[in-house]
Amino acid sequence: MASEHGAATSLQVLRRLDTGPRGLTESEAAARLADAGENTLPRPHTASWPRRCARALRDPFTAVLLTLGLVSALVASWGTAVVILALVAVSCGLRAAGEHRADRSLAALRELVAGTATVLRRGQEDAEPQAREVPVAELVPGDVVRLGPGDLVPADVRLLRARGLTVHQAVLTGESAPVAKAAVDVPEVSEVPEPADRGPFDEPYLCFQGSGVASGSATAVVVATGERTRFAAVPGESGGRREASAFDRSVHGISWVLIRFMLLTPPMVLMSNAALRGRGLETLPFAVAVAVGLTPEMLPVIVTTCLARGAALLARAHRVVVRRLPALHDLGAADVLCLDKTGTLTQDRPVVERALGPDGEDDPEVLRWAAVGAWWTLQLAELPAPDALDEALLTAAGPVGEEHDGIGAVPFDPERRTATAVVTGAALGTHALVTKGAAEDVLDRCDLDPAERERLLALAAREADAGLRVLAVATAERPARTRPYTAADEHGLTFRGLLTFRDALAPGAAEALRGLTDLGITVRILTGDHPATAARACRDLGLRAVEVGTAADVLRRGVEDAAAGAGAGDGDGAGRADAGWASAGRGGAVRADAEWASAEWASAEWASAGRASAGRAGSVSGPEGAGPEGAGPEGAVPEGVGPVHVPTVVARCTPEDKARIVAGLRAAGHTVGFLGDGVNDIPALRAADVGIAPRTAVDLARETADVVLAEKDLGAIGHAVTAGRRSSANIATYLRVTLSSNLGNILAMLSAGLLLPFLPMLPAQVLAQNLCFDAAQLAFAHDHPGPAALRRPTALRPRAFLRFITGFGVLNAIADLATFGVLALALRGPDALNDEAVFHSAWFTENLLTQSLVMFLLRGGTRPGPIGRAATALAAVGLLLPPSPLGAALGMTGLPPAYHLLLAAVLGLYALALRALRARHGRRRR
């Protein structure tokens, strides 16, 4: 670990690693690579095909079918057993194949983000070191690397030299602001005790794999690679067994409803036949066939086919990889999407909003002077790489700066939080100093009376309260000189004005948010940024009535509501969770310079090194300044948070806060998706029903996520949600149709078994009927649900399904029982119902016809499509099979014409009742 080399001077670290400032030779690097291994993180073991299939057997429906297949084999019902076990095998194979394709797609995406590093290597021991690009995987401890703006730190390193270096550590710590780093040496034994909460990430001379260089340059020695880095250790500290997702919970609920029905059905059949008809174990095959008839045996195949087709279409059309097939259903069921602001709604760069003169009015000269300073600071830098603010200034001002000659530059210093460029002045023999930086520090260097200074500070605070970043600009005319300029020359300046910056909006973000809102998804923004900054970005994106709160407030309120609900016993406390949320800018005035402390893009150069950044306590004055860990007197976030009300924007979030807010939303009954890309997002990715990560996310976040996007694009999430809802709607329609039809048939069979002197249908006929219905049901995997099914989250709710199948199942049973009257009227005679072959044939035909009606009338789409064709084929089989030779082999025979006429009347009445009940059900849902 890097921390093992932390409490030592740079010379001691080089000696321990047996290297030097000139780096390693090629032969030394090759030997160390063979000894230490590649600089890659350990990847999860890819499951074998048998293991994938075994995992699929843990699905409750599949386990139920497997049990029924084994029971069928035990009672010598070989046809039923073979069919059921074949369905189980097909389902397991489809699910394993889908997961295998997802893993291959993810591996292909992973190859697209492989990087290189600049390392000093020597061909021979006495040769001069040469800087060359090598794959990150080939770095070894002891390598000397160079870092510049935009580079990712390729391993854990100890700084040897650094100039103006700031790094983003958000993927490791959740801090949104870049952190200043320096190549300082430490004594071997420190006489000053370190703070108890100080960790390796706080050491200024250490940089860690996964962080990125925001500004400045450095030379460093690699101290740890691969699985020995802190980057590899973070997920292990936040791991844990993942909770059941929405799909798992709904499937388990529906499974247990069916299991209860199936456990009750065979004993009821056996006992009723034994008590009323004197039949014994000879009815056992029929009882097992009845239980099989209740089971939606095609469900695993339908579910896997629907989800696999949706995942394949997403991968081809939108480059969205679904790593876990049930996650596609969870996306369709999601009603809340949590995400970070930066990189998703906004880009990692600022844009100039306004240039204000001292009077608060627009003044283009302020922008021109700031751009001149940025241009010459860039031109005179040792390593010409503009930071994000300089790029924004130069982009807004256009061609500028060449009308002056550059004289010198005083680079940024985190202590004074200013930078100065010196150019030729307007008058001959003069130099102009252009200073820009944090408002408070620039104003301290200007000739101003106290009242004017306070007025200007108030102007900067007003702009900061509006969610804008503020940069002050001042100039001074000095006599020309040859002596170099220093920070001591930054005095007696003339204040020019203020520049305000806002986050650049991500292309398509506003349209994507509208699309998600139209899909019935509520977006919640969990960010480490300042509340006003996040609220401003939301308003710029067109979100209205933006609620803003801090993580500490949200979690504290969750604890209070949980305690109130437990104390009252009636849940009234939960109703108060939505009271009193802050509007943007709540909590008093925010100091203008504090805004720089929470900036997410390279603006930490203007922040005081001693100030806390976002993700730590104390960066804002006023009631919200406690930060995300400031919920209690010790700065600890309260434990035991239950269901929470979450405002639109939750600011000052740590990684733990995000995970607990997501868990609170799930506890409140929501299905939650979370979009994250850093190691600090892994707890929330695990806590969500469905974790989403872009291709550019760190490896460990991608491996944790259920869905991987080719780009960090909310529009792609909208497409994935629609695909999930389409698959879920087809699965839900299949369940509604199948369970209601099966329940009606079972109720009718049980009644007929008590009324008739013979079995209402032979086991082989039950099996043939089920096979015909199952084959027709494959069309559900290819159906196109109506627009109404795609406009709202689709969830499989056990209680709702139970109500639905009970109502429609009873109606189906009434239609079946009405068939008895039709048979008595059509066949005539006191012994008509004793004609077993005619009764079996008539009921077989009626069952398939009613099932075809149910398929056609209970689906949600407007066009018949595959379902219409399958229902027509099923009806044809019901009419043509009994009089055929195959029907005779199954013990069936042709039916008299009078039966068909009366059956048409029964089916017509049944269709009208079915449509009326469906319309009533639709009104109740709305």
mmCIF file of N, CA and C in Angstrom, residues 50 64 69 78 108 144 173 201 218 416 447 485 515 523 547-548 577 585 612 746 824 880:
data_model
loop_
_atom_site.group_PDB
_atom_site.id
_atom_site.type_symbol
_atom_site.label_atom_id
_atom_site.label_comp_id
_atom_site.label_asym_id
_atom_site.label_seq_id
_atom_site.Cartn_x
_atom_site.Cartn_y
_atom_site.Cartn_z
ATOM 1 N N PRO A 50 -21.963 -24.463 -16.430
ATOM 2 C CA PRO A 50 -22.748 -25.202 -15.422
ATOM 3 C C PRO A 50 -23.151 -24.334 -14.228
ATOM 4 N N VAL A 64 -40.080 -24.377 -8.709
ATOM 5 C CA VAL A 64 -41.419 -24.976 -8.620
ATOM 6 C C VAL A 64 -41.644 -25.950 -9.772
ATOM 7 N N GLY A 69 -42.002 -31.438 -12.039
ATOM 8 C CA GLY A 69 -41.494 -32.425 -12.990
ATOM 9 C C GLY A 69 -41.050 -33.697 -12.308
ATOM 10 N N TRP A 78 -44.976 -39.721 -17.364
ATOM 11 C CA TRP A 78 -43.715 -39.435 -18.040
ATOM 12 C C TRP A 78 -43.840 -38.299 -19.049
ATOM 13 N N ALA A 108 -15.637 -6.192 -24.067
ATOM 14 C CA ALA A 108 -15.308 -5.360 -25.226
ATOM 15 C C ALA A 108 -15.294 -3.888 -24.847
ATOM 16 N N VAL A 144 9.392 5.607 -12.345
ATOM 17 C CA VAL A 144 9.215 7.045 -12.177
ATOM 18 C C VAL A 144 8.315 7.532 -13.309
ATOM 19 N N THR A 173 -12.835 9.280 -2.542
ATOM 20 C CA THR A 173 -13.288 9.906 -1.298
ATOM 21 C C THR A 173 -14.644 10.565 -1.406
ATOM 22 N N PHE A 201 -5.394 9.423 2.259
ATOM 23 C CA PHE A 201 -5.866 10.330 1.216
ATOM 24 C C PHE A 201 -5.617 11.792 1.581
ATOM 25 N N ALA A 218 3.759 16.982 -12.209
ATOM 26 C CA ALA A 218 4.494 16.311 -11.139
ATOM 27 C C ALA A 218 5.310 15.170 -11.708
ATOM 28 N N ARG A 416 -2.443 31.975 -1.304
ATOM 29 C CA ARG A 416 -2.966 33.322 -1.568
ATOM 30 C C ARG A 416 -4.163 33.296 -2.515
ATOM 31 N N ASP A 447 -6.872 48.928 -3.550
ATOM 32 C CA ASP A 447 -7.004 50.163 -2.769
ATOM 33 C C ASP A 447 -8.485 50.507 -2.661
ATOM 34 N N TYR A 485 8.912 39.641 -11.313
ATOM 35 C CA TYR A 485 7.770 39.967 -10.459
ATOM 36 C C TYR A 485 7.483 38.798 -9.512
ATOM 37 N N GLY A 515 -37.862 13.662 -21.028
ATOM 38 C CA GLY A 515 -38.267 12.323 -21.430
ATOM 39 C C GLY A 515 -38.469 11.402 -20.240
ATOM 40 N N VAL A 523 -36.530 12.211 -10.902
ATOM 41 C CA VAL A 523 -35.069 12.302 -10.834
ATOM 42 C C VAL A 523 -34.670 12.962 -9.527
ATOM 43 N N GLU A 547 -36.766 21.441 -5.040
ATOM 44 C CA GLU A 547 -36.524 21.340 -3.603
ATOM 45 C C GLU A 547 -35.042 21.077 -3.376
ATOM 46 N N VAL A 548 -34.472 21.712 -2.370
ATOM 47 C CA VAL A 548 -33.053 21.541 -2.072
ATOM 48 C C VAL A 548 -32.891 21.214 -0.603
ATOM 49 N N ALA A 577 -42.592 14.074 6.668
ATOM 50 C CA ALA A 577 -41.260 14.069 6.079
ATOM 51 C C ALA A 577 -41.094 15.098 4.985
ATOM 52 N N GLY A 585 -30.583 28.367 -2.011
ATOM 53 C CA GLY A 585 -29.966 29.478 -1.314
ATOM 54 C C GLY A 585 -30.356 29.590 0.140
ATOM 55 N N ALA A 612 -12.245 23.230 4.241
ATOM 56 C CA ALA A 612 -12.792 21.912 3.917
ATOM 57 C C ALA A 612 -13.484 21.985 2.575
ATOM 58 N N ILE A 746 -58.926 -24.738 -13.251
ATOM 59 C CA ILE A 746 -58.767 -25.593 -12.072
ATOM 60 C C ILE A 746 -60.045 -25.588 -11.245
ATOM 61 N N ALA A 824 -75.493 -30.635 -21.691
ATOM 62 C CA ALA A 824 -76.743 -31.321 -21.345
ATOM 63 C C ALA A 824 -77.839 -31.006 -22.357
ATOM 64 N N LEU A 880 -60.290 -28.246 -34.406
ATOM 65 C CA LEU A 880 -59.928 -29.280 -35.367
ATOM 66 C C LEU A 880 -59.290 -30.512 -34.747
#
